[in-house]
Amino acid sequence: MTNSITRLPIIKVNADESKHTFDALAIEEPLEIRLEYGRGNERQIKNISVTMRTPGNDAELAAGFLFTEGIIRNLEDIANIGHCFIACAENKENIMQVSLNENVIPHLQNTDRNFYTTSSCGVCGKGSINAIHTVSSFIQQEDNNTINAEILYTLPDILRQHQKVFEDTGGLHASALFSSNGKLLIVREDVGRHNALDKLIGAAINENRLPLNDNILLLSGRASFELVQKAAMAGITIIAAVGAPSSLAVQLAEEFNITLVGFLRGQRFNIYTAAHRIVIPEYEITH
Amino acid sequence: MTNSITRLPIIKVNADESKHTFDALAIEEPLEIRLEYGRGNERQIKNISVTMRTPGNDAELAAGFLFTEGIIRNLEDIANIGHCFIACAENKENIMQVSLNENVIPHLQNTDRNFYTTSSCGVCGKGSINAIHTVSSFIQQEDNNTINAEILYTLPDILRQHQKVFEDTGGLHASALFSSNGKLLIVREDVGRHNALDKLIGAAINENRLPLNDNILLLSGRASFELVQKAAMAGITIIAAVGAPSSLAVQLAEEFNITLVGFLRGQRFNIYTAAHRIVIPEYEITH
């Protein structure tokens, strides 16, 4: 993760004193994702997206993004992912080219949705929800996933211990994947919360873990529509966020029977949807 | 701001007890911005952007977005802004149509930059920086803007007192504009930090305040490249963030001689760029 941090000279002011020193900052740089696809002579390259990201795990980010946007279906679609060496000489590391196998037809109608920030139809989110229904093969599968509240309490501390870059810079979002008994499986950080989740899902694809329907996804911050959408694509059934969810995140989680927990802090949390997967202290809930 | 919050049933778990109750959530919904422009019979409508936003101040958001993306130059370009009544009947409130005056030619080459998340050239940010140089008339003007550290300390508390929706939901980013003596002028909240800033700049345009070169912009969270870019377009010279800046945010602030302060908490902060505008406690800085 050494290329995720840069050190810059600053003036640090603390009440009555100030000094020249150095501060560690999270690196933010654009990553362009290019897709190479088609057969034989008709092979072509298309720019799919540019995202502001923290360098590191770029191949996972590219694979995760293409998967959560519904452009590819699985790891077998991909022939190769690598940095591109043809653009501005000094920015090679900011272009990832994903080459698909010859027989794979990418679902590029979804790239428009993408530019339209996940609302393809009449700006109502319905188009997006339908797209997930159509594209994801993991939605609405049966699952017996549950997590004990006692285990849920422990997850934010475990994440913090593994959030190396955040600790140094205070500047990164994290996504973490846990087993249902609270074991940390994957953690990824980024200046963009959607990138942290794409990297995590890209890593999970790489490790052949999908669908993630017996895992818990922990988000270091808030839960937005976009994050729940990406999680749904990977078949995630339990999402716990340290911060607040948005109204549309709750709506989408409800639609897909995903358990959504918010404000997970200390021994407290709120359950917004699909409460049956959380084993809470007292069986009897006070009304 | 009543349409910024919704109340939903939740289960609240607190150590050994849990109860059914209600929680206030920040509303997140897509807003499509459409531009109507051209002369006489050649008048046309183009979809410019869809962003996930918290409803409220939509006209400011649309105007601020078009301005900070360099598509329009000033308020006089706009003939009318209003909700659109032609799409899905139930989602009228999620489409804003901005009609330009007949003689105005929008700078639509910038909409590609937009889809490309602010990196038009070879994924190096240089294209964006050049675009700001070209498009903004407020860049690199002379200014004598300064702020006393003692006043800087007070700004986050003032913002918190005015962040109504955050207080209820814990779910919103805020941007606030202050005078150099610490008086709050404008505050806007949104689920998206870029939307909060676009709303603020839209309000400032509406109040004929631009350029904002004798004000202070306070950001409730982190300072990203995109936020510094939007601030630069409005001629802002001092940005203070409660959270961490990214590397590219610092680079852009330096390029445009913008004072960038981070981690403003209690009586502490870090100065990343253009320190001359901050009057710090002791004139003598310890090296």
XYZ file of C-alpha atoms in Angstrom:
574
model
C 0.000 0.000 0.000
C 3.039 2.284 -0.197
C 1.724 3.964 -3.337
C -1.525 4.868 -1.522
C 0.136 7.549 0.602
C 2.188 10.641 -0.112
C 3.927 12.911 2.390
C 3.662 16.672 1.948
C 4.996 19.654 3.923
C 2.339 21.375 6.045
C 2.010 23.895 8.858
C 0.387 22.256 11.873
C -1.506 24.697 14.126
C -2.449 23.610 17.637
C -3.919 26.400 19.789
C -0.974 28.602 20.667
C 1.730 26.959 18.623
C 2.370 26.113 15.036
C 5.172 24.259 13.313
C 6.389 23.169 9.921
C 6.068 19.413 9.590
C 4.921 16.715 7.170
C 1.531 15.059 6.787
C 0.583 11.742 5.192
C -2.155 12.123 2.577
C -4.247 9.541 0.798
C -3.392 9.618 -2.885
C -6.277 10.433 -5.226
C -5.701 9.892 -8.944
C -7.945 9.164 -11.916
C -8.139 5.590 -13.214
C -9.439 5.006 -16.701
C -10.950 1.576 -17.324
C -10.746 0.392 -20.960
C -12.411 -2.681 -22.345
C -10.973 -4.696 -25.255
C -13.522 -7.068 -26.758
C -14.846 -8.642 -29.950
C -13.706 -11.385 -32.325
C -10.631 -11.479 -34.558
C -10.417 -8.461 -36.838
C -13.414 -6.792 -35.201
C -11.668 -6.491 -31.869
C -12.078 -2.992 -30.416
C -11.171 -0.909 -27.395
C -13.737 1.233 -25.575
C -13.276 3.663 -22.692
C -15.767 2.547 -20.071
C -15.208 4.823 -17.100
C -12.857 7.173 -15.334
C -13.002 7.196 -11.555
C -10.986 9.157 -8.997
C -9.343 6.422 -6.937
C -6.473 5.646 -4.586
C -3.828 3.684 -6.520
C -3.460 0.029 -5.532
C -5.526 -3.072 -6.360
C -6.333 -1.518 -9.732
C -6.972 -4.857 -11.429
C -9.467 -5.752 -8.685
C -11.097 -2.339 -9.048
C -11.472 -2.774 -12.814
C -12.833 -6.324 -12.515
C -15.127 -5.400 -9.621
C -16.449 -2.344 -11.446
C -17.177 -4.263 -14.668
C -18.937 -6.955 -12.625
C -21.014 -4.711 -10.341
C -22.080 -2.617 -13.339
C -23.264 -5.774 -15.089
C -20.831 -5.405 -18.028
C -19.219 -8.798 -17.403
C -20.716 -11.871 -15.719
C -17.726 -13.596 -14.125
C -13.969 -14.026 -14.002
C -14.029 -16.407 -16.954
C -15.084 -13.513 -19.208
C -11.674 -11.907 -18.705
C -8.615 -12.922 -20.737
C -6.271 -10.366 -19.244
C -6.147 -7.211 -17.077
C -3.127 -4.968 -17.191
C -1.911 -1.410 -17.119
C -1.903 0.188 -20.520
C 1.322 1.439 -22.010
C 0.136 3.457 -24.953
C -1.257 6.740 -23.526
C 0.600 9.726 -21.986
C 3.979 8.214 -21.083
C 3.861 9.518 -17.541
C 0.407 8.189 -16.692
C 0.568 4.543 -17.660
C -0.333 3.479 -14.151
C -3.676 5.313 -14.419
C -5.116 3.244 -17.266
C -6.281 -0.354 -16.811
C -7.135 -2.325 -19.905
C -9.393 -5.328 -19.462
C -9.304 -7.763 -22.398
C -12.284 -10.087 -22.683
C -12.187 -13.558 -24.182
C -13.213 -13.623 -27.855
C -16.540 -15.333 -27.280
C -17.697 -12.840 -24.600
C -20.203 -10.128 -25.473
C -19.990 -7.336 -22.853
C -23.318 -5.852 -21.682
C -22.471 -2.348 -22.787
C -26.018 -1.039 -22.632
C -25.210 -0.793 -18.947
C -22.466 1.764 -19.506
C -25.095 4.391 -20.208
C -26.743 3.570 -16.927
C -23.355 4.065 -15.453
C -22.940 7.613 -16.760
C -26.452 8.213 -15.533
C -25.399 7.424 -11.996
C -27.440 4.277 -11.691
C -30.814 5.521 -12.845
C -31.461 4.356 -16.372
C -35.203 4.876 -16.750
C -37.272 7.859 -15.857
C -35.036 9.010 -13.046
C -36.933 6.882 -10.618
C -34.440 4.144 -9.840
C -36.871 1.557 -11.206
C -34.768 0.978 -14.286
C -31.756 0.259 -12.135
C -33.650 -2.130 -9.915
C -34.947 -3.973 -12.981
C -31.430 -4.085 -14.419
C -30.165 -5.787 -11.259
C -33.014 -8.290 -11.432
C -32.082 -9.080 -15.025
C -28.318 -9.064 -14.785
C -27.497 -10.592 -11.418
C -27.738 -14.326 -11.126
C -27.364 -14.178 -7.350
C -30.461 -12.181 -6.485
C -33.209 -13.752 -4.399
C -31.414 -17.048 -3.960
C -32.268 -18.952 -0.804
C -29.916 -18.313 2.100
C -29.678 -19.204 5.770
C -27.203 -16.455 6.580
C -27.440 -15.058 10.110
C -25.144 -13.094 12.404
C -25.200 -12.812 16.153
C -25.427 -9.250 17.508
C -22.479 -10.013 19.803
C -20.316 -10.716 16.758
C -21.637 -7.653 14.900
C -20.382 -5.420 17.751
C -16.808 -6.621 17.186
C -16.579 -5.906 13.444
C -15.802 -2.140 13.417
C -12.839 -2.642 15.775
C -11.453 -5.447 13.638
C -11.804 -3.230 10.554
C -10.057 -0.299 12.230
C -7.108 -2.505 13.143
C -6.709 -3.389 9.471
C -7.340 0.048 7.976
C -3.682 0.885 7.515
C -4.025 3.852 5.187
C -6.890 5.438 7.072
C -4.861 5.308 10.263
C -2.054 7.263 8.602
C -4.117 9.710 6.588
C -7.605 9.865 8.097
C -8.704 10.067 4.498
C -10.067 6.773 3.272
C -13.273 4.805 3.092
C -13.145 1.056 3.688
C -15.198 -1.994 2.774
C -14.637 -5.263 4.619
C -15.949 -8.765 4.070
C -16.457 -10.994 7.099
C -17.588 -14.572 7.593
C -20.803 -14.977 9.585
C -18.741 -15.839 12.658
C -16.868 -12.539 12.434
C -13.628 -13.551 10.717
C -12.179 -10.831 8.470
C -11.755 -12.153 4.925
C -11.027 -9.131 2.718
C -10.564 -5.406 3.391
C -10.038 -2.665 0.802
C -9.629 1.115 1.170
C -10.079 4.019 -1.242
C -10.819 7.759 -1.370
C -14.077 6.763 -3.070
C -16.421 4.488 -1.129
C -17.736 2.887 -4.338
C -14.142 2.101 -5.361
C -13.380 0.434 -2.017
C -16.386 -1.845 -2.571
C -15.511 -2.533 -6.224
C -11.977 -3.507 -5.137
C -13.396 -5.822 -2.478
C -15.804 -7.468 -4.906
C -13.022 -7.708 -7.519
C -10.853 -9.499 -4.936
C -13.738 -11.810 -4.045
C -14.269 -12.652 -7.728
C -10.553 -13.369 -8.034
C -10.740 -15.716 -5.044
C -13.794 -17.411 -6.548
C -15.946 -16.513 -3.529
C -19.127 -15.374 -5.294
C -22.001 -15.361 -4.439
C -21.221 -13.741 -1.074
C -24.539 -14.855 0.444
C -23.017 -16.315 3.613
C -20.844 -13.268 4.387
C -21.252 -9.870 6.052
C -20.226 -6.650 4.307
C -19.056 -3.867 6.643
C -18.945 -0.277 5.337
C -16.795 2.235 7.250
C -19.166 5.115 6.504
C -22.661 5.645 5.174
C -24.723 3.275 3.050
C -25.878 4.828 -0.224
C -28.042 3.418 -3.007
C -24.970 2.781 -5.146
C -23.248 0.668 -2.468
C -26.330 -1.478 -1.832
C -26.677 -1.914 -5.601
C -23.096 -3.158 -5.948
C -23.496 -5.459 -2.928
C -26.708 -6.883 -4.424
C -24.853 -7.724 -7.642
C -22.399 -9.843 -5.619
C -25.199 -11.660 -3.814
C -24.439 -10.091 -0.421
C -27.263 -10.689 2.080
C -26.080 -8.716 5.162
C -24.716 -5.155 5.026
C -23.638 -3.332 8.195
C -22.653 0.339 8.008
C -20.922 2.402 10.676
C -22.796 5.452 9.361
C -26.334 6.259 8.276
C -28.167 4.713 5.325
C -30.035 6.848 2.801
C -33.724 6.391 2.068
C -33.034 4.815 -1.334
C -30.454 2.435 0.136
C -33.142 1.124 2.494
C -35.663 0.861 -0.349
C -33.260 -1.168 -2.485
C -32.224 -3.416 0.426
C -35.893 -4.122 1.121
C -36.567 -4.901 -2.541
C -33.776 -7.494 -2.570
C -34.341 -8.928 0.912
C -30.912 -7.713 2.040
C -30.412 -7.138 5.771
C -29.295 -3.533 6.251
C -27.817 -2.419 9.580
C -26.767 1.200 10.242
C -25.036 3.215 12.975
C -23.080 0.158 14.160
C -21.149 1.730 17.043
C -20.180 0.143 20.355
C -23.030 -2.156 21.371
C -25.645 -0.337 19.353
C -27.073 -0.573 15.881
C -30.287 -0.070 13.926
C -31.843 -2.732 11.718
C -33.559 -1.196 8.696
C -34.545 -4.247 6.656
C -34.740 -8.066 6.771
C -34.200 -8.252 10.534
C -34.564 -12.059 10.514
C -30.843 -12.491 9.770
C -29.741 -10.729 12.965
C -29.791 -12.790 16.139
C -30.479 -10.101 18.730
C -29.875 -10.352 22.506
C -33.450 -10.871 23.577
C -35.730 -12.932 21.469
C -38.622 -10.809 22.643
C -38.527 -7.358 21.081
C -40.194 -4.538 23.033
C -42.946 -2.862 21.055
C -36.319 20.943 4.394
C -39.243 18.633 5.190
C -38.775 16.763 1.917
C -35.147 15.986 2.840
C -36.111 13.492 5.540
C -38.241 10.375 5.669
C -39.185 8.308 8.720
C -39.023 4.523 8.498
C -39.706 1.715 10.988
C -36.549 0.120 12.390
C -35.423 -2.178 15.172
C -33.052 -0.350 17.497
C -30.594 -2.631 19.308
C -28.726 -1.303 22.336
C -26.681 -3.936 24.182
C -29.223 -6.065 26.010
C -32.419 -4.562 24.682
C -34.057 -3.960 21.373
C -37.237 -2.217 20.361
C -39.377 -1.339 17.384
C -39.185 2.389 16.693
C -38.784 4.880 13.845
C -35.643 6.471 12.403
C -35.224 9.660 10.371
C -33.318 9.054 7.134
C -31.814 11.473 4.652
C -33.668 11.146 1.366
C -31.555 10.133 -1.625
C -33.125 10.397 -5.060
C -31.833 10.881 -8.589
C -32.036 14.347 -10.150
C -31.758 14.656 -13.900
C -30.540 18.025 -15.188
C -31.754 18.920 -18.694
C -30.578 21.869 -20.715
C -32.779 23.680 -23.243
C -30.786 25.917 -25.571
C -30.425 27.246 -29.106
C -32.222 29.797 -31.256
C -35.792 29.763 -32.544
C -36.600 26.587 -34.442
C -33.236 25.041 -33.591
C -33.958 24.992 -29.904
C -33.141 21.603 -28.370
C -33.155 19.751 -25.058
C -30.151 17.723 -23.891
C -29.767 15.501 -20.813
C -26.667 16.787 -19.077
C -26.346 14.760 -15.912
C -28.089 12.573 -13.388
C -26.883 12.820 -9.813
C -28.086 11.083 -6.655
C -29.129 13.958 -4.410
C -31.238 14.945 -1.423
C -34.339 16.794 -2.679
C -34.431 20.508 -1.899
C -32.725 23.514 -3.491
C -32.865 21.711 -6.834
C -32.760 24.923 -8.880
C -29.608 25.990 -7.029
C -28.116 22.540 -7.577
C -28.812 22.712 -11.317
C -27.446 26.257 -11.670
C -24.432 25.523 -9.481
C -23.643 22.320 -11.364
C -23.859 23.996 -14.791
C -21.623 26.795 -13.533
C -18.964 24.711 -11.756
C -18.763 22.389 -14.770
C -18.160 25.417 -16.997
C -21.300 24.842 -19.108
C -22.717 28.302 -18.316
C -20.855 31.475 -17.334
C -23.292 33.337 -15.090
C -26.867 33.806 -13.956
C -27.663 35.969 -16.984
C -27.243 32.908 -19.240
C -30.353 31.376 -17.680
C -33.879 32.262 -18.838
C -35.681 29.841 -16.559
C -35.164 26.856 -14.250
C -38.052 24.630 -13.338
C -39.184 21.106 -12.684
C -40.119 19.260 -15.805
C -43.635 17.954 -16.245
C -43.291 15.658 -19.208
C -41.576 12.461 -17.976
C -42.913 9.642 -15.750
C -45.853 11.279 -14.013
C -44.697 10.249 -10.564
C -41.174 11.608 -10.894
C -41.639 15.168 -12.056
C -39.811 16.470 -9.041
C -36.676 14.590 -10.080
C -36.101 16.427 -13.360
C -34.888 20.034 -13.515
C -34.940 21.766 -16.866
C -32.689 24.772 -17.299
C -33.619 26.983 -20.254
C -30.856 29.251 -21.528
C -31.401 32.587 -23.190
C -31.454 32.398 -26.988
C -28.105 34.094 -27.493
C -26.233 31.806 -25.091
C -24.057 28.985 -26.407
C -23.474 26.416 -23.640
C -19.949 24.976 -23.349
C -21.030 21.409 -23.879
C -17.569 20.055 -24.609
C -17.324 20.111 -20.825
C -20.100 17.562 -20.429
C -17.732 14.845 -21.618
C -15.280 15.879 -18.961
C -18.173 15.521 -16.592
C -18.916 11.926 -17.535
C -15.209 11.353 -17.274
C -15.238 12.421 -13.634
C -13.180 15.548 -14.136
C -10.280 14.173 -16.113
C -10.624 15.077 -19.740
C -7.125 14.526 -21.095
C -4.890 11.548 -20.645
C -6.204 10.624 -17.229
C -3.738 12.932 -15.609
C -5.956 15.724 -14.367
C -4.057 18.159 -16.596
C -6.978 18.531 -18.942
C -9.211 19.476 -16.049
C -6.745 21.994 -14.692
C -6.400 23.573 -18.133
C -10.171 23.633 -18.496
C -10.494 25.578 -15.245
C -7.815 28.032 -16.424
C -9.733 28.563 -19.655
C -13.266 28.625 -18.363
C -13.112 30.399 -15.010
C -12.854 34.153 -15.092
C -12.124 34.298 -11.363
C -8.897 32.330 -11.258
C -5.694 34.028 -10.145
C -7.335 37.366 -9.453
C -5.628 39.477 -6.805
C -7.081 39.072 -3.322
C -6.299 40.225 0.205
C -8.420 37.598 1.873
C -7.199 36.444 5.283
C -8.733 34.688 8.268
C -7.650 34.668 11.861
C -7.011 31.232 13.361
C -9.213 32.167 16.334
C -12.144 32.671 13.950
C -11.359 29.483 12.029
C -11.742 27.483 15.274
C -15.344 28.667 15.643
C -16.606 27.691 12.178
C -17.324 23.934 12.637
C -19.509 24.637 15.693
C -21.476 27.286 13.829
C -21.967 24.859 10.942
C -23.163 22.074 13.246
C -25.752 24.377 14.791
C -27.174 25.004 11.325
C -26.979 21.467 9.977
C -30.608 20.630 10.627
C -30.908 17.515 8.498
C -27.612 16.016 9.627
C -28.668 16.375 13.231
C -31.807 14.356 12.569
C -30.369 11.742 10.246
C -26.588 11.647 10.728
C -26.523 11.187 6.996
C -25.592 14.379 5.184
C -22.568 16.282 3.969
C -22.563 20.064 4.307
C -20.865 23.009 2.631
C -20.920 26.416 4.326
C -19.860 29.864 3.179
C -18.529 32.305 5.781
C -17.346 35.889 5.677
C -13.714 36.408 6.662
C -14.851 37.511 10.118
C -16.676 34.224 10.665
C -20.270 35.116 9.850
C -22.269 32.269 8.296
C -23.674 33.329 4.928
C -24.965 30.160 3.235
C -25.193 26.507 4.273
C -26.368 23.589 2.157
C -26.646 19.860 2.882
C -26.854 16.786 0.655
C -26.151 13.042 0.607
C -23.490 13.865 -2.018
C -20.723 16.246 -0.965
C -20.383 17.607 -4.535
C -24.126 18.350 -4.568
C -23.931 20.263 -1.273
C -21.217 22.461 -2.807
C -23.082 22.895 -6.108
C -26.189 23.986 -4.152
C -24.104 26.471 -2.168
C -22.485 27.917 -5.293
C -25.881 28.008 -7.031
C -27.270 29.994 -4.091
C -24.270 32.341 -4.212
C -24.794 32.913 -7.950
C -28.450 33.627 -7.233
C -27.461 36.189 -4.595
C -24.965 37.734 -7.023
C -22.053 37.039 -4.667
C -19.474 35.746 -7.163
C -16.477 35.768 -7.148
C -16.259 34.384 -3.592
C -12.676 35.571 -3.140
C -13.258 37.263 0.219
C -15.113 34.310 1.787
C -14.232 31.035 3.492
C -15.662 27.711 2.349
C -16.103 25.122 5.117
C -16.538 21.462 4.166
C -18.057 19.104 6.772
C -15.958 16.158 5.603
C -12.960 15.494 3.403
C -11.582 17.686 0.632
C -11.384 15.872 -2.718
C -10.087 17.065 -6.090
C -13.644 17.578 -7.330
C -14.573 19.898 -4.441
C -11.463 22.049 -4.857
C -12.174 22.214 -8.595
C -15.728 23.467 -8.022
C -14.521 25.970 -5.410
C -11.876 27.251 -7.836
C -14.558 27.882 -10.458
C -16.390 30.165 -8.001
C -13.190 32.088 -7.178
C -12.964 30.758 -3.606
C -9.570 31.498 -2.033
C -9.819 29.776 1.382
C -11.138 26.220 1.893
C -11.266 24.661 5.372
C -12.226 20.990 5.733
C -13.130 19.152 8.921
C -11.672 16.004 7.368
C -8.555 15.085 5.404
C -7.648 16.385 1.955
C -6.529 14.044 -0.827
C -3.198 14.404 -2.609
C -4.831 15.732 -5.770
C -6.925 18.241 -3.832
C -3.686 19.692 -2.427
C -2.071 19.717 -5.869
C -4.989 21.619 -7.389
C -5.193 24.087 -4.484
C -1.482 24.796 -4.895
C -1.867 25.293 -8.646
C -4.588 27.925 -8.092
C -3.078 29.591 -5.014
C -6.041 28.489 -2.886
C -5.475 28.197 0.873
C -6.367 24.649 1.902
C -6.844 23.805 5.584
C -7.632 20.258 6.768
C -8.529 18.475 10.032
C -10.105 21.620 11.494
C -11.151 20.296 14.910
C -11.181 22.124 18.229
C -8.182 24.450 18.235
C -6.200 22.448 15.703
C -5.809 22.424 11.956
C -3.261 21.733 9.231
C -2.411 24.219 6.492
C -1.587 22.446 3.222
C -1.235 25.340 0.769
C -1.056 29.152 0.560
C -0.513 29.634 4.309
C -0.221 33.407 3.893
C -4.010 33.824 4.194
C -4.163 32.302 7.692
C -3.251 34.592 10.573
C -1.856 32.105 13.068
C -1.376 32.647 16.819
C 2.356 33.193 16.852
C 3.931 35.025 14.001
C 7.043 32.968 14.502
C 6.515 29.433 13.258
C 8.683 26.752 14.874
C 10.756 24.863 12.318
